[in-house]
Amino acid sequence: MRRPLVVGNWKMNGTCQSAVQLADAIVSGLPSECQVEVGVCPSYVFIPGVSERLAGSMVQLGGQNVADQDSGAFTGEVSAPMLKEFGCSLAIVGHSERRQVYGETDALIAARYQKAIEHGITPILCIGETLEEREAGDTFKVVDGQLQAVLGQAGIQSLGHAVIAYEPVWAIGTGRTATPEQAQEVHAHIRQQLVAQDPEVASNVRILYGGSVNADNASSLFSQEDIDGGLIGGASLKADSFLAIVQAAMENS
Ligand code: PEP
């Protein structure tokens, strides 16, 4: 039985004040009995403030990335031990904005993923194809390649400490969501590929969907067999829509 997980990726938005207000609103809006795991990934600089507000709540805290090193001369990076110091238990790794805008390679993403696990942080490994790749019929080839680049380094058992997020690039921040059937097809494919490597890991690993999930489409996506929650960008910036998405995950759990 996979417990759904809904994570908000706040990206580079807001102020320290709006971030703590959003954290407060999420904590107070969650039902007392929540069968779904919930997390938020604020900008690094808001993590200390948000961390204080989440203390004692069920809401998990995460970084939007994590360094491939523990410490040293790595300007601009934030390490897993630093994230842990502020109570982070999650870190997004390999987001398409990191891959595409900042040129992060599969090898770097694999190293970041391994560092997170080494320090007890759960990496949320993002994989997904561009529109061009989908139209060329290469979706499976792309997601398989991105996943194997990491598992080739970290091993299949690492997925016992990680989460996968399928995020078609063409659906991120565009308002264009994959249909539930399109998403399920890729999620099922990913799980099937993993079955060949380790059936138990394959059946236990959570595969989140990300890409313009909102309060209206969340339920139909989460009702799919291999969709175990979501990584939410734009709709996580308002407590009402994020809480409605969590509710949809609860109803489909
Ligand atoms: C994301 O950035 O991971 C994401 C899914 O964004 P959005 O929900 O805005 O498409």
PDB file of C-alpha atoms and ligand atoms in Angstrom:
ATOM      1  CA  MET A   1       0.000   0.000   0.000  1.00  0.00           C
ATOM      2  CA  ARG A   2       1.613   3.268  -1.094  1.00  0.00           C
ATOM      3  CA  ARG A   3       0.768   6.305   1.011  1.00  0.00           C
ATOM      4  CA  PRO A   4       0.102   9.295  -1.259  1.00  0.00           C
ATOM      5  CA  LEU A   5       2.435  12.274  -1.036  1.00  0.00           C
ATOM      6  CA  VAL A   6       1.607  15.818  -2.108  1.00  0.00           C
ATOM      7  CA  VAL A   7       4.506  18.289  -2.225  1.00  0.00           C
ATOM      8  CA  GLY A   8       4.395  21.998  -3.006  1.00  0.00           C
ATOM      9  CA  ASN A   9       7.307  23.400  -5.009  1.00  0.00           C
ATOM     10  CA  TRP A  10       7.191  27.112  -4.224  1.00  0.00           C
ATOM     11  CA  LYS A  11      10.043  27.851  -6.645  1.00  0.00           C
ATOM     12  CA  MET A  12      11.461  31.410  -6.522  1.00  0.00           C
ATOM     13  CA  ASN A  13       8.273  33.081  -5.304  1.00  0.00           C
ATOM     14  CA  GLY A  14       7.094  35.160  -2.381  1.00  0.00           C
ATOM     15  CA  THR A  15       8.691  36.900   0.548  1.00  0.00           C
ATOM     16  CA  CYS A  16       9.737  35.599   3.923  1.00  0.00           C
ATOM     17  CA  GLN A  17       6.463  36.932   5.302  1.00  0.00           C
ATOM     18  CA  SER A  18       4.252  35.382   2.618  1.00  0.00           C
ATOM     19  CA  ALA A  19       6.115  32.071   2.927  1.00  0.00           C
ATOM     20  CA  VAL A  20       5.485  31.775   6.679  1.00  0.00           C
ATOM     21  CA  GLN A  21       1.867  32.857   6.181  1.00  0.00           C
ATOM     22  CA  LEU A  22       1.408  30.163   3.566  1.00  0.00           C
ATOM     23  CA  ALA A  23       3.003  27.591   5.876  1.00  0.00           C
ATOM     24  CA  ASP A  24       0.691  28.663   8.723  1.00  0.00           C
ATOM     25  CA  ALA A  25      -2.385  28.448   6.482  1.00  0.00           C
ATOM     26  CA  ILE A  26      -1.446  24.962   5.290  1.00  0.00           C
ATOM     27  CA  VAL A  27      -0.786  23.683   8.821  1.00  0.00           C
ATOM     28  CA  SER A  28      -4.051  25.083  10.146  1.00  0.00           C
ATOM     29  CA  GLY A  29      -6.076  23.945   7.123  1.00  0.00           C
ATOM     30  CA  LEU A  30      -5.038  20.296   7.174  1.00  0.00           C
ATOM     31  CA  PRO A  31      -7.507  17.851   8.705  1.00  0.00           C
ATOM     32  CA  SER A  32      -6.441  16.395  12.050  1.00  0.00           C
ATOM     33  CA  GLU A  33      -6.476  12.894  10.542  1.00  0.00           C
ATOM     34  CA  CYS A  34      -4.637  13.122   7.253  1.00  0.00           C
ATOM     35  CA  GLN A  35      -3.844   9.840   5.509  1.00  0.00           C
ATOM     36  CA  VAL A  36      -1.742  11.658   2.961  1.00  0.00           C
ATOM     37  CA  GLU A  37       1.832  12.859   3.440  1.00  0.00           C
ATOM     38  CA  VAL A  38       2.294  16.551   2.737  1.00  0.00           C
ATOM     39  CA  GLY A  39       5.449  18.557   2.087  1.00  0.00           C
ATOM     40  CA  VAL A  40       6.522  22.027   1.008  1.00  0.00           C
ATOM     41  CA  CYS A  41       9.736  23.187  -0.667  1.00  0.00           C
ATOM     42  CA  PRO A  42      10.256  26.918  -0.142  1.00  0.00           C
ATOM     43  CA  SER A  43      13.162  28.957  -1.445  1.00  0.00           C
ATOM     44  CA  TYR A  44      16.300  28.158   0.586  1.00  0.00           C
ATOM     45  CA  VAL A  45      16.286  31.555   2.300  1.00  0.00           C
ATOM     46  CA  PHE A  46      12.759  31.013   3.604  1.00  0.00           C
ATOM     47  CA  ILE A  47      13.512  27.563   5.020  1.00  0.00           C
ATOM     48  CA  PRO A  48      14.497  28.732   8.538  1.00  0.00           C
ATOM     49  CA  GLY A  49      11.299  30.790   8.939  1.00  0.00           C
ATOM     50  CA  VAL A  50       9.054  28.117   7.468  1.00  0.00           C
ATOM     51  CA  SER A  51      10.792  25.432   9.515  1.00  0.00           C
ATOM     52  CA  GLU A  52       9.796  27.191  12.758  1.00  0.00           C
ATOM     53  CA  ARG A  53       6.161  27.317  11.667  1.00  0.00           C
ATOM     54  CA  LEU A  54       6.063  23.666  10.624  1.00  0.00           C
ATOM     55  CA  ALA A  55       7.610  22.435  13.873  1.00  0.00           C
ATOM     56  CA  GLY A  56       5.310  19.886  15.501  1.00  0.00           C
ATOM     57  CA  SER A  57       3.087  19.663  12.415  1.00  0.00           C
ATOM     58  CA  MET A  58       2.814  16.776   9.975  1.00  0.00           C
ATOM     59  CA  VAL A  59       4.015  18.922   7.077  1.00  0.00           C
ATOM     60  CA  GLN A  60       7.432  17.903   5.771  1.00  0.00           C
ATOM     61  CA  LEU A  61       9.975  20.445   4.651  1.00  0.00           C
ATOM     62  CA  GLY A  62      12.205  20.164   1.620  1.00  0.00           C
ATOM     63  CA  GLY A  63      14.853  21.924  -0.419  1.00  0.00           C
ATOM     64  CA  GLN A  64      14.320  22.659  -4.098  1.00  0.00           C
ATOM     65  CA  ASN A  65      17.698  21.064  -4.757  1.00  0.00           C
ATOM     66  CA  VAL A  66      20.619  19.657  -2.761  1.00  0.00           C
ATOM     67  CA  ALA A  67      24.380  19.826  -3.303  1.00  0.00           C
ATOM     68  CA  ASP A  68      26.397  16.862  -4.539  1.00  0.00           C
ATOM     69  CA  GLN A  69      29.026  17.670  -1.867  1.00  0.00           C
ATOM     70  CA  ASP A  70      28.910  17.994   1.913  1.00  0.00           C
ATOM     71  CA  SER A  71      30.788  21.281   2.299  1.00  0.00           C
ATOM     72  CA  GLY A  72      33.567  23.384   0.831  1.00  0.00           C
ATOM     73  CA  ALA A  73      34.177  25.757  -2.056  1.00  0.00           C
ATOM     74  CA  PHE A  74      30.918  25.256  -3.932  1.00  0.00           C
ATOM     75  CA  THR A  75      29.513  28.762  -4.288  1.00  0.00           C
ATOM     76  CA  GLY A  76      25.737  28.915  -4.443  1.00  0.00           C
ATOM     77  CA  GLU A  77      25.139  25.355  -3.314  1.00  0.00           C
ATOM     78  CA  VAL A  78      23.296  24.152  -0.197  1.00  0.00           C
ATOM     79  CA  SER A  79      24.264  20.789   1.246  1.00  0.00           C
ATOM     80  CA  ALA A  80      22.182  17.986   2.699  1.00  0.00           C
ATOM     81  CA  PRO A  81      23.617  18.539   6.223  1.00  0.00           C
ATOM     82  CA  MET A  82      22.629  22.227   5.968  1.00  0.00           C
ATOM     83  CA  LEU A  83      19.097  21.277   4.936  1.00  0.00           C
ATOM     84  CA  LYS A  84      18.911  18.778   7.773  1.00  0.00           C
ATOM     85  CA  GLU A  85      19.930  21.422  10.293  1.00  0.00           C
ATOM     86  CA  PHE A  86      16.633  23.163   9.505  1.00  0.00           C
ATOM     87  CA  GLY A  87      14.508  20.039   9.610  1.00  0.00           C
ATOM     88  CA  CYS A  88      14.325  19.243   5.913  1.00  0.00           C
ATOM     89  CA  SER A  89      13.480  15.649   5.098  1.00  0.00           C
ATOM     90  CA  LEU A  90      12.918  16.086   1.346  1.00  0.00           C
ATOM     91  CA  ALA A  91      14.845  17.535  -1.594  1.00  0.00           C
ATOM     92  CA  ILE A  92      13.736  17.949  -5.191  1.00  0.00           C
ATOM     93  CA  VAL A  93      16.416  16.655  -7.562  1.00  0.00           C
ATOM     94  CA  GLY A  94      16.576  16.918 -11.351  1.00  0.00           C
ATOM     95  CA  HIS A  95      13.694  19.339 -11.787  1.00  0.00           C
ATOM     96  CA  SER A  96      13.336  20.199 -15.476  1.00  0.00           C
ATOM     97  CA  GLU A  97      14.097  23.851 -14.705  1.00  0.00           C
ATOM     98  CA  ARG A  98      17.444  22.729 -13.285  1.00  0.00           C
ATOM     99  CA  ARG A  99      18.072  20.443 -16.250  1.00  0.00           C
ATOM    100  CA  GLN A 100      17.001  22.891 -18.938  1.00  0.00           C
ATOM    101  CA  VAL A 101      17.730  26.378 -17.605  1.00  0.00           C
ATOM    102  CA  TYR A 102      20.848  25.569 -15.577  1.00  0.00           C
ATOM    103  CA  GLY A 103      22.188  22.676 -17.633  1.00  0.00           C
ATOM    104  CA  GLU A 104      22.278  20.073 -14.867  1.00  0.00           C
ATOM    105  CA  THR A 105      23.401  16.750 -16.286  1.00  0.00           C
ATOM    106  CA  ASP A 106      22.220  13.247 -15.441  1.00  0.00           C
ATOM    107  CA  ALA A 107      25.576  12.630 -13.734  1.00  0.00           C
ATOM    108  CA  LEU A 108      25.233  15.678 -11.474  1.00  0.00           C
ATOM    109  CA  ILE A 109      21.639  14.793 -10.688  1.00  0.00           C
ATOM    110  CA  ALA A 110      22.695  11.258  -9.766  1.00  0.00           C
ATOM    111  CA  ALA A 111      25.342  12.675  -7.409  1.00  0.00           C
ATOM    112  CA  ARG A 112      22.822  15.033  -5.783  1.00  0.00           C
ATOM    113  CA  TYR A 113      20.369  12.147  -5.372  1.00  0.00           C
ATOM    114  CA  GLN A 114      23.003   9.982  -3.706  1.00  0.00           C
ATOM    115  CA  LYS A 115      24.086  12.762  -1.344  1.00  0.00           C
ATOM    116  CA  ALA A 116      20.507  13.296  -0.216  1.00  0.00           C
ATOM    117  CA  ILE A 117      20.067   9.610   0.583  1.00  0.00           C
ATOM    118  CA  GLU A 118      23.433   9.405   2.308  1.00  0.00           C
ATOM    119  CA  HIS A 119      22.206  12.070   4.752  1.00  0.00           C
ATOM    120  CA  GLY A 120      18.725  10.670   5.293  1.00  0.00           C
ATOM    121  CA  ILE A 121      16.941  13.137   3.020  1.00  0.00           C
ATOM    122  CA  THR A 122      14.387  11.702   0.602  1.00  0.00           C
ATOM    123  CA  PRO A 123      15.148  12.872  -2.929  1.00  0.00           C
ATOM    124  CA  ILE A 124      12.189  13.541  -5.195  1.00  0.00           C
ATOM    125  CA  LEU A 125      13.735  12.610  -8.528  1.00  0.00           C
ATOM    126  CA  CYS A 126      12.050  14.463 -11.396  1.00  0.00           C
ATOM    127  CA  ILE A 127      12.016  12.931 -14.848  1.00  0.00           C
ATOM    128  CA  GLY A 128      10.033  13.834 -17.936  1.00  0.00           C
ATOM    129  CA  GLU A 129      10.108  14.491 -21.641  1.00  0.00           C
ATOM    130  CA  THR A 130       9.867  17.718 -23.631  1.00  0.00           C
ATOM    131  CA  LEU A 131       7.062  18.291 -26.124  1.00  0.00           C
ATOM    132  CA  GLU A 132       9.465  17.633 -28.991  1.00  0.00           C
ATOM    133  CA  GLU A 133      10.501  14.315 -27.462  1.00  0.00           C
ATOM    134  CA  ARG A 134       6.854  13.304 -26.908  1.00  0.00           C
ATOM    135  CA  GLU A 135       5.923  14.185 -30.464  1.00  0.00           C
ATOM    136  CA  ALA A 136       8.870  12.161 -31.730  1.00  0.00           C
ATOM    137  CA  GLY A 137       7.529   9.151 -29.803  1.00  0.00           C
ATOM    138  CA  ASP A 138      10.497   9.184 -27.424  1.00  0.00           C
ATOM    139  CA  THR A 139       8.723   9.617 -24.079  1.00  0.00           C
ATOM    140  CA  PHE A 140       9.560   6.173 -22.689  1.00  0.00           C
ATOM    141  CA  LYS A 141      13.118   6.316 -23.985  1.00  0.00           C
ATOM    142  CA  VAL A 142      13.689   9.681 -22.284  1.00  0.00           C
ATOM    143  CA  VAL A 143      12.236   8.772 -18.884  1.00  0.00           C
ATOM    144  CA  ASP A 144      14.009   5.401 -18.917  1.00  0.00           C
ATOM    145  CA  GLY A 145      17.308   7.107 -19.696  1.00  0.00           C
ATOM    146  CA  GLN A 146      16.884   9.716 -16.948  1.00  0.00           C
ATOM    147  CA  LEU A 147      15.951   7.077 -14.404  1.00  0.00           C
ATOM    148  CA  GLN A 148      18.674   4.607 -15.337  1.00  0.00           C
ATOM    149  CA  ALA A 149      21.323   7.342 -15.252  1.00  0.00           C
ATOM    150  CA  VAL A 150      20.549   7.672 -11.534  1.00  0.00           C
ATOM    151  CA  LEU A 151      19.922   4.008 -10.724  1.00  0.00           C
ATOM    152  CA  GLY A 152      23.107   3.033 -12.571  1.00  0.00           C
ATOM    153  CA  GLN A 153      25.013   5.054  -9.954  1.00  0.00           C
ATOM    154  CA  ALA A 154      22.833   4.631  -6.887  1.00  0.00           C
ATOM    155  CA  GLY A 155      21.367   1.162  -7.449  1.00  0.00           C
ATOM    156  CA  ILE A 156      17.762   0.005  -7.538  1.00  0.00           C
ATOM    157  CA  GLN A 157      17.587  -0.355  -3.730  1.00  0.00           C
ATOM    158  CA  SER A 158      18.073   3.407  -3.419  1.00  0.00           C
ATOM    159  CA  LEU A 159      14.441   3.787  -4.498  1.00  0.00           C
ATOM    160  CA  GLY A 160      13.482   2.447  -1.089  1.00  0.00           C
ATOM    161  CA  HIS A 161      14.601   5.883   0.188  1.00  0.00           C
ATOM    162  CA  ALA A 162      13.429   8.040  -2.702  1.00  0.00           C
ATOM    163  CA  VAL A 163      10.368   9.229  -4.605  1.00  0.00           C
ATOM    164  CA  ILE A 164      10.022   9.594  -8.379  1.00  0.00           C
ATOM    165  CA  ALA A 165       8.123  12.503  -9.932  1.00  0.00           C
ATOM    166  CA  TYR A 166       7.030  12.158 -13.546  1.00  0.00           C
ATOM    167  CA  GLU A 167       6.827  15.714 -14.823  1.00  0.00           C
ATOM    168  CA  PRO A 168       6.307  16.131 -18.564  1.00  0.00           C
ATOM    169  CA  VAL A 169       8.173  19.350 -19.339  1.00  0.00           C
ATOM    170  CA  TRP A 170       5.410  20.545 -21.661  1.00  0.00           C
ATOM    171  CA  ALA A 171       2.951  20.454 -18.742  1.00  0.00           C
ATOM    172  CA  ILE A 172       5.022  22.404 -16.208  1.00  0.00           C
ATOM    173  CA  GLY A 173       3.743  25.910 -15.581  1.00  0.00           C
ATOM    174  CA  THR A 174       1.907  25.889 -18.911  1.00  0.00           C
ATOM    175  CA  GLY A 175      -1.629  25.150 -17.758  1.00  0.00           C
ATOM    176  CA  ARG A 176      -1.501  22.176 -20.122  1.00  0.00           C
ATOM    177  CA  THR A 177      -1.889  19.046 -17.994  1.00  0.00           C
ATOM    178  CA  ALA A 178      -1.296  15.507 -19.170  1.00  0.00           C
ATOM    179  CA  THR A 179      -4.627  13.691 -19.297  1.00  0.00           C
ATOM    180  CA  PRO A 180      -5.027  11.117 -16.541  1.00  0.00           C
ATOM    181  CA  GLU A 181      -4.604   8.409 -19.202  1.00  0.00           C
ATOM    182  CA  GLN A 182      -1.419   9.960 -20.616  1.00  0.00           C
ATOM    183  CA  ALA A 183       0.057  10.279 -17.133  1.00  0.00           C
ATOM    184  CA  GLN A 184      -0.992   6.782 -16.064  1.00  0.00           C
ATOM    185  CA  GLU A 185       0.530   5.292 -19.214  1.00  0.00           C
ATOM    186  CA  VAL A 186       3.952   6.726 -18.332  1.00  0.00           C
ATOM    187  CA  HIS A 187       3.663   5.931 -14.614  1.00  0.00           C
ATOM    188  CA  ALA A 188       2.754   2.322 -15.407  1.00  0.00           C
ATOM    189  CA  HIS A 189       5.657   2.113 -17.837  1.00  0.00           C
ATOM    190  CA  ILE A 190       8.107   3.424 -15.210  1.00  0.00           C
ATOM    191  CA  ARG A 191       6.855   0.924 -12.639  1.00  0.00           C
ATOM    192  CA  GLN A 192       7.011  -1.888 -15.172  1.00  0.00           C
ATOM    193  CA  GLN A 193      10.631  -1.071 -15.983  1.00  0.00           C
ATOM    194  CA  LEU A 194      11.428  -1.262 -12.274  1.00  0.00           C
ATOM    195  CA  VAL A 195       9.638  -4.606 -11.816  1.00  0.00           C
ATOM    196  CA  ALA A 196      12.297  -6.226 -13.975  1.00  0.00           C
ATOM    197  CA  GLN A 197      14.982  -4.923 -11.572  1.00  0.00           C
ATOM    198  CA  ASP A 198      13.245  -5.513  -8.233  1.00  0.00           C
ATOM    199  CA  PRO A 199       9.512  -6.264  -7.980  1.00  0.00           C
ATOM    200  CA  GLU A 200       9.267  -5.229  -4.343  1.00  0.00           C
ATOM    201  CA  VAL A 201      10.952  -1.876  -4.874  1.00  0.00           C
ATOM    202  CA  ALA A 202       8.779  -1.347  -7.961  1.00  0.00           C
ATOM    203  CA  SER A 203       5.547  -1.932  -6.116  1.00  0.00           C
ATOM    204  CA  ASN A 204       6.531   0.235  -3.125  1.00  0.00           C
ATOM    205  CA  VAL A 205       8.086   3.270  -4.764  1.00  0.00           C
ATOM    206  CA  ARG A 206       5.850   6.311  -4.995  1.00  0.00           C
ATOM    207  CA  ILE A 207       5.582   7.941  -8.400  1.00  0.00           C
ATOM    208  CA  LEU A 208       4.165  11.473  -8.204  1.00  0.00           C
ATOM    209  CA  TYR A 209       2.732  13.332 -11.160  1.00  0.00           C
ATOM    210  CA  GLY A 210       3.667  16.970 -11.713  1.00  0.00           C
ATOM    211  CA  GLY A 211       2.593  19.449 -14.370  1.00  0.00           C
ATOM    212  CA  SER A 212      -0.190  22.014 -13.943  1.00  0.00           C
ATOM    213  CA  VAL A 213      -2.021  20.005 -11.286  1.00  0.00           C
ATOM    214  CA  ASN A 214      -4.784  22.107  -9.764  1.00  0.00           C
ATOM    215  CA  ALA A 215      -7.833  21.745  -7.539  1.00  0.00           C
ATOM    216  CA  ASP A 216     -10.021  20.807 -10.530  1.00  0.00           C
ATOM    217  CA  ASN A 217      -7.889  18.133 -12.196  1.00  0.00           C
ATOM    218  CA  ALA A 218      -6.161  16.591  -9.142  1.00  0.00           C
ATOM    219  CA  SER A 219      -8.821  14.016  -8.391  1.00  0.00           C
ATOM    220  CA  SER A 220      -8.903  12.502 -11.873  1.00  0.00           C
ATOM    221  CA  LEU A 221      -5.104  12.258 -11.896  1.00  0.00           C
ATOM    222  CA  PHE A 222      -4.850  10.790  -8.389  1.00  0.00           C
ATOM    223  CA  SER A 223      -7.526   8.203  -9.172  1.00  0.00           C
ATOM    224  CA  GLN A 224      -5.098   6.491 -11.562  1.00  0.00           C
ATOM    225  CA  GLU A 225      -3.573   3.277 -10.283  1.00  0.00           C
ATOM    226  CA  ASP A 226       0.096   4.237 -10.545  1.00  0.00           C
ATOM    227  CA  ILE A 227      -0.172   7.905  -9.554  1.00  0.00           C
ATOM    228  CA  ASP A 228       0.753   8.238  -5.895  1.00  0.00           C
ATOM    229  CA  GLY A 229       0.323  11.969  -5.368  1.00  0.00           C
ATOM    230  CA  GLY A 230       1.704  15.108  -6.924  1.00  0.00           C
ATOM    231  CA  LEU A 231       4.475  17.648  -7.130  1.00  0.00           C
ATOM    232  CA  ILE A 232       2.630  20.935  -7.324  1.00  0.00           C
ATOM    233  CA  GLY A 233       4.050  24.242  -8.565  1.00  0.00           C
ATOM    234  CA  GLY A 234       1.706  27.168  -9.211  1.00  0.00           C
ATOM    235  CA  ALA A 235      -1.276  25.735  -7.339  1.00  0.00           C
ATOM    236  CA  SER A 236       0.828  25.259  -4.191  1.00  0.00           C
ATOM    237  CA  LEU A 237       1.268  29.012  -3.757  1.00  0.00           C
ATOM    238  CA  LYS A 238      -2.277  29.467  -2.434  1.00  0.00           C
ATOM    239  CA  ALA A 239      -3.291  27.523   0.651  1.00  0.00           C
ATOM    240  CA  ASP A 240      -6.845  26.952  -0.622  1.00  0.00           C
ATOM    241  CA  SER A 241      -5.836  25.290  -3.869  1.00  0.00           C
ATOM    242  CA  PHE A 242      -3.010  23.298  -2.266  1.00  0.00           C
ATOM    243  CA  LEU A 243      -5.310  22.035   0.499  1.00  0.00           C
ATOM    244  CA  ALA A 244      -7.934  21.091  -2.106  1.00  0.00           C
ATOM    245  CA  ILE A 245      -5.284  19.035  -3.912  1.00  0.00           C
ATOM    246  CA  VAL A 246      -4.346  17.323  -0.629  1.00  0.00           C
ATOM    247  CA  GLN A 247      -8.048  16.617  -0.098  1.00  0.00           C
ATOM    248  CA  ALA A 248      -8.266  15.067  -3.583  1.00  0.00           C
ATOM    249  CA  ALA A 249      -5.322  12.818  -2.716  1.00  0.00           C
ATOM    250  CA  MET A 250      -7.059  11.787   0.519  1.00  0.00           C
ATOM    251  CA  GLU A 251     -10.253  10.915  -1.306  1.00  0.00           C
ATOM    252  CA  ASN A 252      -8.344   8.743  -3.758  1.00  0.00           C
ATOM    253  CA  SER A 253      -6.109   7.037  -1.215  1.00  0.00           C
TER     254      SER A 253
HETATM  255  C1  PEP B   1       6.726  21.908 -10.879  1.00  0.00           C
HETATM  256  O1  PEP B   1       7.398  22.910 -10.982  1.00  0.00           O
HETATM  257  O2  PEP B   1       7.227  20.888 -10.403  1.00  0.00           O
HETATM  258  C2  PEP B   1       5.345  21.950 -11.355  1.00  0.00           C
HETATM  259  C3  PEP B   1       4.726  20.812 -11.475  1.00  0.00           C
HETATM  260  O3  PEP B   1       4.833  23.183 -11.646  1.00  0.00           O
HETATM  261  P1  PEP B   1       3.305  23.498 -12.075  1.00  0.00           P
HETATM  262  O4  PEP B   1       2.411  22.752 -11.125  1.00  0.00           O
HETATM  263  O5  PEP B   1       3.169  24.996 -11.921  1.00  0.00           O
HETATM  264  O6  PEP B   1       3.140  23.044 -13.481  1.00  0.00           O
END
